[in-house]
GROMACS .gro file of C-alpha atoms in nm:
model
  320
    1MET     CA    1  -1.364   0.684   0.386
    2LYS     CA    2  -1.015   0.729   0.315
    3SER     CA    3  -0.713   0.636   0.069
    4LEU     CA    4  -0.341   0.677   0.153
    5LEU     CA    5  -0.170   0.712  -0.198
    6PHE     CA    6   0.166   0.797  -0.216
    7ARG     CA    7   0.448   0.765  -0.433
    8LEU     CA    8   0.811   0.811  -0.381
    9ALA     CA    9   0.956   0.927  -0.652
   10GLY     CA   10   1.303   0.763  -0.754
   11ALA     CA   11   1.258   0.525  -0.484
   12ALA     CA   12   1.198   0.221  -0.718
   13GLY     CA   13   1.470  -0.002  -0.762
   14ALA     CA   14   1.645   0.055  -0.428
   15TRP     CA   15   1.531  -0.264  -0.277
   16GLY     CA   16   1.861  -0.353  -0.069
   17LEU     CA   17   1.911  -0.661   0.110
   18LEU     CA   18   1.635  -0.849   0.259
   19SER     CA   19   1.681  -1.127   0.469
   20CYS     CA   20   1.474  -1.361   0.694
   21LEU     CA   21   1.678  -1.465   0.978
   22SER     CA   22   1.432  -1.713   1.151
   23ILE     CA   23   1.296  -2.037   1.003
   24ALA     CA   24   0.982  -1.992   1.128
   25MET     CA   25   0.655  -2.165   1.045
   26ALA     CA   26   0.359  -1.957   0.921
   27ALA     CA   27   0.057  -2.029   0.697
   28LEU     CA   28  -0.091  -2.021   0.357
   29PRO     CA   29  -0.395  -2.203   0.194
   30PRO     CA   30  -0.350  -2.565   0.162
   31ARG     CA   31  -0.211  -2.653  -0.174
   32GLY     CA   32  -0.463  -2.786  -0.413
   33VAL     CA   33  -0.718  -2.511  -0.289
   34GLU     CA   34  -0.806  -2.343  -0.585
   35PRO     CA   35  -0.848  -1.954  -0.528
   36VAL     CA   36  -1.169  -1.754  -0.587
   37ALA     CA   37  -0.942  -1.552  -0.858
   38GLU     CA   38  -0.591  -1.538  -0.979
   39ILE     CA   39  -0.474  -1.205  -1.140
   40PRO     CA   40  -0.142  -1.152  -1.274
   41TYR     CA   41   0.029  -0.808  -1.165
   42ARG     CA   42   0.318  -0.588  -1.300
   43ILE     CA   43   0.497  -0.349  -1.138
   44ALA     CA   44   0.430   0.001  -1.307
   45TYR     CA   45   0.370   0.375  -1.231
   46GLN     CA   46   0.662   0.430  -1.017
   47GLY     CA   47   0.698   0.097  -0.805
   48TRP     CA   48   0.322   0.009  -0.796
   49PHE     CA   49   0.145  -0.334  -0.813
   50THR     CA   50  -0.073  -0.291  -1.076
   51VAL     CA   51  -0.348  -0.508  -1.219
   52GLU     CA   52  -0.607  -0.509  -1.517
   53ALA     CA   53  -0.974  -0.460  -1.483
   54SER     CA   54  -1.279  -0.415  -1.702
   55VAL     CA   55  -1.492  -0.130  -1.598
   56ASN     CA   56  -1.848  -0.144  -1.732
   57GLY     CA   57  -1.792  -0.352  -1.983
   58THR     CA   58  -1.473  -0.156  -2.132
   59GLY     CA   59  -1.078  -0.257  -2.061
   60PRO     CA   60  -0.846  -0.348  -1.985
   61HIS     CA   61  -0.767  -0.063  -1.743
   62ASP     CA   62  -0.495  -0.004  -1.498
   63PHE     CA   63  -0.567  -0.060  -1.131
   64ILE     CA   64  -0.283   0.012  -0.876
   65VAL     CA   65  -0.330  -0.233  -0.561
   66ASP     CA   66  -0.381  -0.013  -0.228
   67SER     CA   67  -0.399  -0.172   0.088
   68GLY     CA   68  -0.403   0.201   0.224
   69ALA     CA   69  -0.723   0.296   0.022
   70THR     CA   70  -1.046   0.221   0.181
   71ILE     CA   71  -1.251   0.258  -0.128
   72THR     CA   72  -1.191   0.133  -0.489
   73SER     CA   73  -1.189   0.456  -0.721
   74VAL     CA   74  -1.119   0.562  -1.068
   75PHE     CA   75  -0.919   0.839  -1.211
   76ALA     CA   76  -1.044   1.140  -1.429
   77ASN     CA   77  -0.912   0.955  -1.723
   78LEU     CA   78  -1.130   0.668  -1.712
   79ALA     CA   79  -1.453   0.884  -1.583
   80ALA     CA   80  -1.396   1.098  -1.891
   81GLN     CA   81  -1.472   0.790  -2.128
   82GLN     CA   82  -1.766   0.659  -1.938
   83GLU     CA   83  -2.108   0.748  -1.782
   84MET     CA   84  -2.040   0.788  -1.397
   85PRO     CA   85  -2.310   1.033  -1.252
   86PRO     CA   86  -2.237   1.214  -0.958
   87VAL     CA   87  -2.444   1.134  -0.651
   88ALA     CA   88  -2.622   1.426  -0.556
   89GLY     CA   89  -2.531   1.565  -0.173
   90LYS     CA   90  -2.277   1.284  -0.092
   91SER     CA   91  -1.877   1.308  -0.050
   92ILE     CA   92  -1.626   1.076   0.060
   93GLN     CA   93  -1.292   1.208   0.251
   94ILE     CA   94  -0.978   1.120   0.059
   95LEU     CA   95  -0.637   1.150   0.234
   96GLY     CA   96  -0.316   1.292   0.078
   97LEU     CA   97   0.016   1.416   0.170
   98THR     CA   98  -0.134   1.767   0.251
   99GLY     CA   99  -0.413   1.627   0.451
  100ALA     CA  100  -0.759   1.560   0.398
  101GLN     CA  101  -1.000   1.640   0.079
  102GLU     CA  102  -1.360   1.588   0.051
  103LEU     CA  103  -1.447   1.463  -0.297
  104PRO     CA  104  -1.788   1.424  -0.485
  105ALA     CA  105  -1.899   1.071  -0.481
  106TYR     CA  106  -2.001   0.916  -0.821
  107MET     CA  107  -2.152   0.612  -0.922
  108LEU     CA  108  -1.875   0.439  -1.091
  109GLY     CA  109  -2.075   0.118  -1.184
  110ASP     CA  110  -1.951  -0.224  -1.240
  111ILE     CA  111  -1.568  -0.320  -1.194
  112ASP     CA  112  -1.428  -0.677  -1.284
  113PHE     CA  113  -1.088  -0.781  -1.207
  114ASN     CA  114  -1.071  -1.131  -1.365
  115GLY     CA  115  -1.312  -1.266  -1.132
  116VAL     CA  116  -1.341  -1.049  -0.829
  117ALA     CA  117  -1.572  -0.803  -0.915
  118MET     CA  118  -1.798  -0.492  -0.762
  119THR     CA  119  -2.148  -0.419  -0.898
  120ASP     CA  120  -2.313  -0.053  -0.893
  121HIS     CA  121  -1.975   0.057  -0.722
  122LEU     CA  122  -1.997   0.409  -0.545
  123GLY     CA  123  -1.669   0.563  -0.529
  124VAL     CA  124  -1.468   0.891  -0.609
  125VAL     CA  125  -1.293   1.021  -0.917
  126LEU     CA  126  -0.948   1.124  -0.863
  127PRO     CA  127  -0.782   1.393  -1.038
  128ASP     CA  128  -0.526   1.299  -1.296
  129TRP     CA  129  -0.150   1.337  -1.255
  130ALA     CA  130  -0.027   1.655  -1.426
  131PRO     CA  131   0.255   1.579  -1.700
  132PRO     CA  132   0.508   1.409  -1.733
  133ASN     CA  133   0.359   1.179  -1.501
  134THR     CA  134   0.109   0.935  -1.659
  135PRO     CA  135  -0.195   0.818  -1.398
  136PRO     CA  136  -0.318   0.477  -1.394
  137GLN     CA  137  -0.744   0.454  -1.448
  138GLY     CA  138  -0.799   0.345  -1.106
  139VAL     CA  139  -0.716   0.201  -0.749
  140MET     CA  140  -0.833  -0.133  -0.584
  141GLY     CA  141  -0.884  -0.040  -0.209
  142LEU     CA  142  -0.959  -0.238   0.118
  143ASP     CA  143  -1.340  -0.240   0.050
  144LEU     CA  144  -1.267  -0.520  -0.196
  145LEU     CA  145  -0.929  -0.650  -0.060
  146THR     CA  146  -1.087  -0.758   0.268
  147ARG     CA  147  -1.351  -0.952   0.118
  148TYR     CA  148  -1.061  -1.233   0.066
  149THR     CA  149  -0.755  -1.381   0.196
  150VAL     CA  150  -0.507  -1.227  -0.072
  151HIS     CA  151  -0.182  -1.352  -0.142
  152VAL     CA  152   0.067  -1.148  -0.344
  153ASP     CA  153   0.296  -1.393  -0.512
  154THR     CA  154   0.601  -1.200  -0.622
  155LYS     CA  155   0.761  -1.520  -0.765
  156ASP     CA  156   0.473  -1.594  -0.998
  157LYS     CA  157   0.375  -1.226  -1.022
  158VAL     CA  158   0.014  -1.283  -0.951
  159ILE     CA  159  -0.220  -1.210  -0.677
  160ARG     CA  160  -0.463  -1.479  -0.571
  161PHE     CA  161  -0.795  -1.420  -0.407
  162TYR     CA  162  -0.950  -1.679  -0.129
  163ASP     CA  163  -1.221  -1.754   0.036
  164PRO     CA  164  -1.196  -1.608   0.376
  165SER     CA  165  -1.285  -1.913   0.579
  166VAL     CA  166  -1.010  -2.139   0.387
  167ARG     CA  167  -0.791  -2.310   0.658
  168LEU     CA  168  -0.445  -2.218   0.627
  169GLU     CA  169  -0.163  -2.444   0.628
  170LYS     CA  170   0.211  -2.374   0.799
  171ARG     CA  171   0.507  -2.342   0.541
  172ARG     CA  172   0.855  -2.317   0.610
  173ARG     CA  173   1.057  -1.998   0.644
  174TRP     CA  174   0.732  -1.796   0.602
  175VAL     CA  175   0.661  -1.564   0.934
  176ARG     CA  176   0.347  -1.349   1.030
  177THR     CA  177   0.269  -1.096   1.253
  178ARG     CA  178  -0.036  -0.927   1.377
  179MET     CA  179  -0.243  -0.660   1.189
  180LYS     CA  180  -0.427  -0.395   1.411
  181LEU     CA  181  -0.734  -0.210   1.281
  182PHE     CA  182  -0.619   0.140   1.287
  183LYS     CA  183  -0.923   0.400   1.334
  184ALA     CA  184  -0.808   0.756   1.187
  185GLN     CA  185  -0.881   1.029   1.442
  186GLY     CA  186  -1.204   1.166   1.384
  187SER     CA  187  -1.304   0.959   1.092
  188PRO     CA  188  -1.516   0.624   1.076
  189SER     CA  189  -1.209   0.494   0.798
  190LYS     CA  190  -1.039   0.185   0.905
  191LEU     CA  191  -0.701   0.098   0.779
  192TYR     CA  192  -0.437  -0.196   0.893
  193THR     CA  193  -0.124  -0.147   1.093
  194VAL     CA  194   0.183  -0.374   1.184
  195GLU     CA  195   0.447  -0.280   1.452
  196VAL     CA  196   0.815  -0.197   1.285
  197LYS     CA  197   1.093  -0.237   1.504
  198VAL     CA  198   1.415  -0.047   1.473
  199ASN     CA  199   1.667  -0.073   1.769
  200ALA     CA  200   1.449  -0.039   2.078
  201ALA     CA  201   1.205   0.166   1.874
  202ARG     CA  202   0.864   0.011   1.822
  203ILE     CA  203   0.659   0.214   1.542
  204PRO     CA  204   0.307   0.157   1.427
  205CYS     CA  205   0.302   0.150   1.020
  206ILE     CA  206   0.019   0.165   0.777
  207LEU     CA  207   0.044  -0.118   0.539
  208ASP     CA  208  -0.006   0.083   0.239
  209LEU     CA  209   0.101  -0.067  -0.105
  210GLY     CA  210  -0.044   0.226  -0.268
  211ALA     CA  211   0.295   0.399  -0.142
  212SER     CA  212   0.586   0.289  -0.346
  213GLY     CA  213   0.806   0.386  -0.093
  214THR     CA  214   0.810   0.371   0.274
  215ILE     CA  215   0.794   0.675   0.448
  216PHE     CA  216   0.869   0.751   0.861
  217ASN     CA  217   0.786   1.084   1.048
  218MET     CA  218   1.051   1.296   1.186
  219GLU     CA  219   0.946   1.155   1.547
  220ALA     CA  220   0.987   0.807   1.439
  221LEU     CA  221   1.345   0.886   1.346
  222ARG     CA  222   1.411   1.041   1.662
  223ASN     CA  223   1.301   0.727   1.827
  224MET     CA  224   1.521   0.493   1.622
  225MET     CA  225   1.844   0.663   1.734
  226THR     CA  226   2.130   0.462   1.698
  227GLY     CA  227   2.162   0.256   1.351
  228VAL     CA  228   2.030   0.520   1.134
  229ARG     CA  229   2.191   0.778   0.945
  230ARG     CA  230   2.145   1.052   0.678
  231SER     CA  231   2.228   0.924   0.301
  232PRO     CA  232   2.290   1.206   0.036
  233ALA     CA  233   1.974   1.241  -0.204
  234SER     CA  234   2.170   1.121  -0.482
  235GLY     CA  235   2.267   0.815  -0.328
  236PRO     CA  236   2.101   0.477  -0.421
  237GLY     CA  237   1.740   0.463  -0.476
  238PHE     CA  238   1.735   0.872  -0.453
  239THR     CA  239   1.737   1.095  -0.725
  240THR     CA  240   1.910   1.440  -0.679
  241GLY     CA  241   1.645   1.662  -0.487
  242SER     CA  242   1.423   1.338  -0.426
  243ARG     CA  243   1.071   1.412  -0.372
  244VAL     CA  244   0.739   1.235  -0.251
  245LYS     CA  245   0.437   1.262  -0.408
  246ASP     CA  246   0.056   1.161  -0.350
  247VAL     CA  247  -0.273   1.088  -0.531
  248PHE     CA  248  -0.335   1.475  -0.571
  249ASP     CA  249  -0.006   1.515  -0.724
  250VAL     CA  250   0.137   1.719  -0.449
  251SER     CA  251   0.515   1.704  -0.424
  252ASP     CA  252   0.740   1.788  -0.151
  253ARG     CA  253   1.083   1.711  -0.060
  254ALA     CA  254   1.196   1.415   0.156
  255GLN     CA  255   1.486   1.330   0.361
  256PRO     CA  256   1.638   1.008   0.271
  257VAL     CA  257   1.816   0.817   0.551
  258ARG     CA  258   1.977   0.484   0.580
  259ILE     CA  259   1.838   0.194   0.809
  260GLN     CA  260   2.049  -0.068   0.908
  261ARG     CA  261   1.810  -0.293   1.050
  262LEU     CA  262   1.469  -0.311   1.056
  263LYS     CA  263   1.181  -0.602   1.146
  264ILE     CA  264   0.862  -0.658   1.085
  265GLY     CA  265   0.750  -0.975   1.289
  266GLY     CA  266   1.034  -1.208   1.208
  267ALA     CA  267   1.119  -1.068   0.884
  268THR     CA  268   1.424  -0.867   0.845
  269TRP     CA  269   1.557  -0.592   0.600
  270HIS     CA  270   1.914  -0.465   0.612
  271ASN     CA  271   2.066  -0.135   0.514
  272ARG     CA  272   1.774   0.007   0.337
  273ILE     CA  273   1.729   0.380   0.274
  274PHE     CA  274   1.376   0.534   0.343
  275ALA     CA  275   1.209   0.872   0.340
  276VAL     CA  276   1.158   1.064   0.663
  277TYR     CA  277   0.898   1.330   0.566
  278ASP     CA  278   0.663   1.532   0.822
  279ALA     CA  279   0.366   1.513   0.593
  280PRO     CA  280   0.049   1.690   0.698
  281ILE     CA  281  -0.134   1.366   0.688
  282PHE     CA  282   0.057   1.241   1.011
  283ALA     CA  283  -0.144   1.524   1.203
  284ASP     CA  284  -0.477   1.441   1.008
  285LEU     CA  285  -0.420   1.058   1.142
  286GLY     CA  286  -0.350   1.179   1.542
  287TYR     CA  287   0.032   1.146   1.486
  288GLU     CA  288   0.185   1.464   1.446
  289ARG     CA  289   0.422   1.412   1.792
  290LYS     CA  290   0.413   1.019   1.798
  291PRO     CA  291   0.613   0.785   1.575
  292PHE     CA  292   0.444   0.657   1.266
  293CYS     CA  293   0.531   0.546   0.924
  294LEU     CA  294   0.360   0.386   0.610
  295ILE     CA  295   0.486   0.078   0.464
  296GLY     CA  296   0.518   0.079   0.102
  297ALA     CA  297   0.539  -0.161  -0.155
  298ASP     CA  298   0.928  -0.125  -0.201
  299MET     CA  299   0.933  -0.355   0.118
  300PHE     CA  300   0.788  -0.649  -0.052
  301SER     CA  301   0.912  -0.629  -0.388
  302ARG     CA  302   1.143  -0.951  -0.355
  303ARG     CA  303   0.891  -1.112  -0.089
  304SER     CA  304   0.551  -1.273  -0.115
  305ILE     CA  305   0.294  -1.171   0.126
  306LEU     CA  306  -0.029  -1.271   0.246
  307PHE     CA  307  -0.315  -1.099   0.395
  308ASP     CA  308  -0.554  -1.249   0.615
  309PHE     CA  309  -0.780  -0.998   0.701
  310LYS     CA  310  -1.031  -1.203   0.869
  311ARG     CA  311  -0.791  -1.305   1.140
  312GLU     CA  312  -0.604  -0.964   1.144
  313LYS     CA  313  -0.263  -1.159   1.018
  314LEU     CA  314   0.010  -1.051   0.800
  315TYR     CA  315   0.228  -1.327   0.647
  316ILE     CA  316   0.570  -1.242   0.495
  317GLY     CA  317   0.765  -1.496   0.296
  318PRO     CA  318   1.138  -1.568   0.266
  319GLU     CA  319   1.348  -1.359   0.035
  320ARG     CA  320   1.359  -1.448  -0.355
   0.00000   0.00000   0.00000
């Protein structure tokens, strides 16, 4: 099982101008249909959607919501406070910027997110980040998210979990695009991708809310060609010497670039700064020489989104 948890240092706040040019009709759960659960969130830990959970009856504990993590897990600071025994002879593969790592499996117990819960859950204990970075206590992954239709409402700052069988109804100015199951090379793990359009380039990108910033590889940059220019690291959204960091607190330098126009389905973003970095993880996923990217939480800071995992659709709301 794999997790893609990236932080883009200094990227929070560089949202730029978002635009949805089409007046399309897409779908949301009908008004009046109650969600299974509604969980408040806040943006914390350098730009991540953060919710609270009860773990084995204790809490609240901070968990980041990560659509690029296939397994719900905890950090060492929480495991140190609880009895979470290792599972003999079992390990779980986790992905970071430097590639894959095998971590021992642990019986994490019961995790409850205000009404959506996992009982006797098996996961991993992620190492804490080194000071001065303060880690959260855990990660909510796809093993929980894909049980539901998930609506991230950035206006009300809540995440609503619906029964996946709920019929969706059309809403004005929402657009949709296809999500594709992505099977990592040499692994049974599955993630979700969407197609990003920049000029003539069509780039598959993992939907990774566990990334506070969006990261393209160098091959993607070469395919974009016109409409893209390098930006100084001290420019908007990047601190001097901007770096990318991952769940293992490994840090490396990224090249900031400004993209004039980027599309996902019918939704358009203008004049945004992104990171370009040939992380070893791209090679592990089989995209060392092919265009690829990670779409992070920065893309949706001012747009609500809905994951319809059952029908493999992503719905994107208008700019707030």
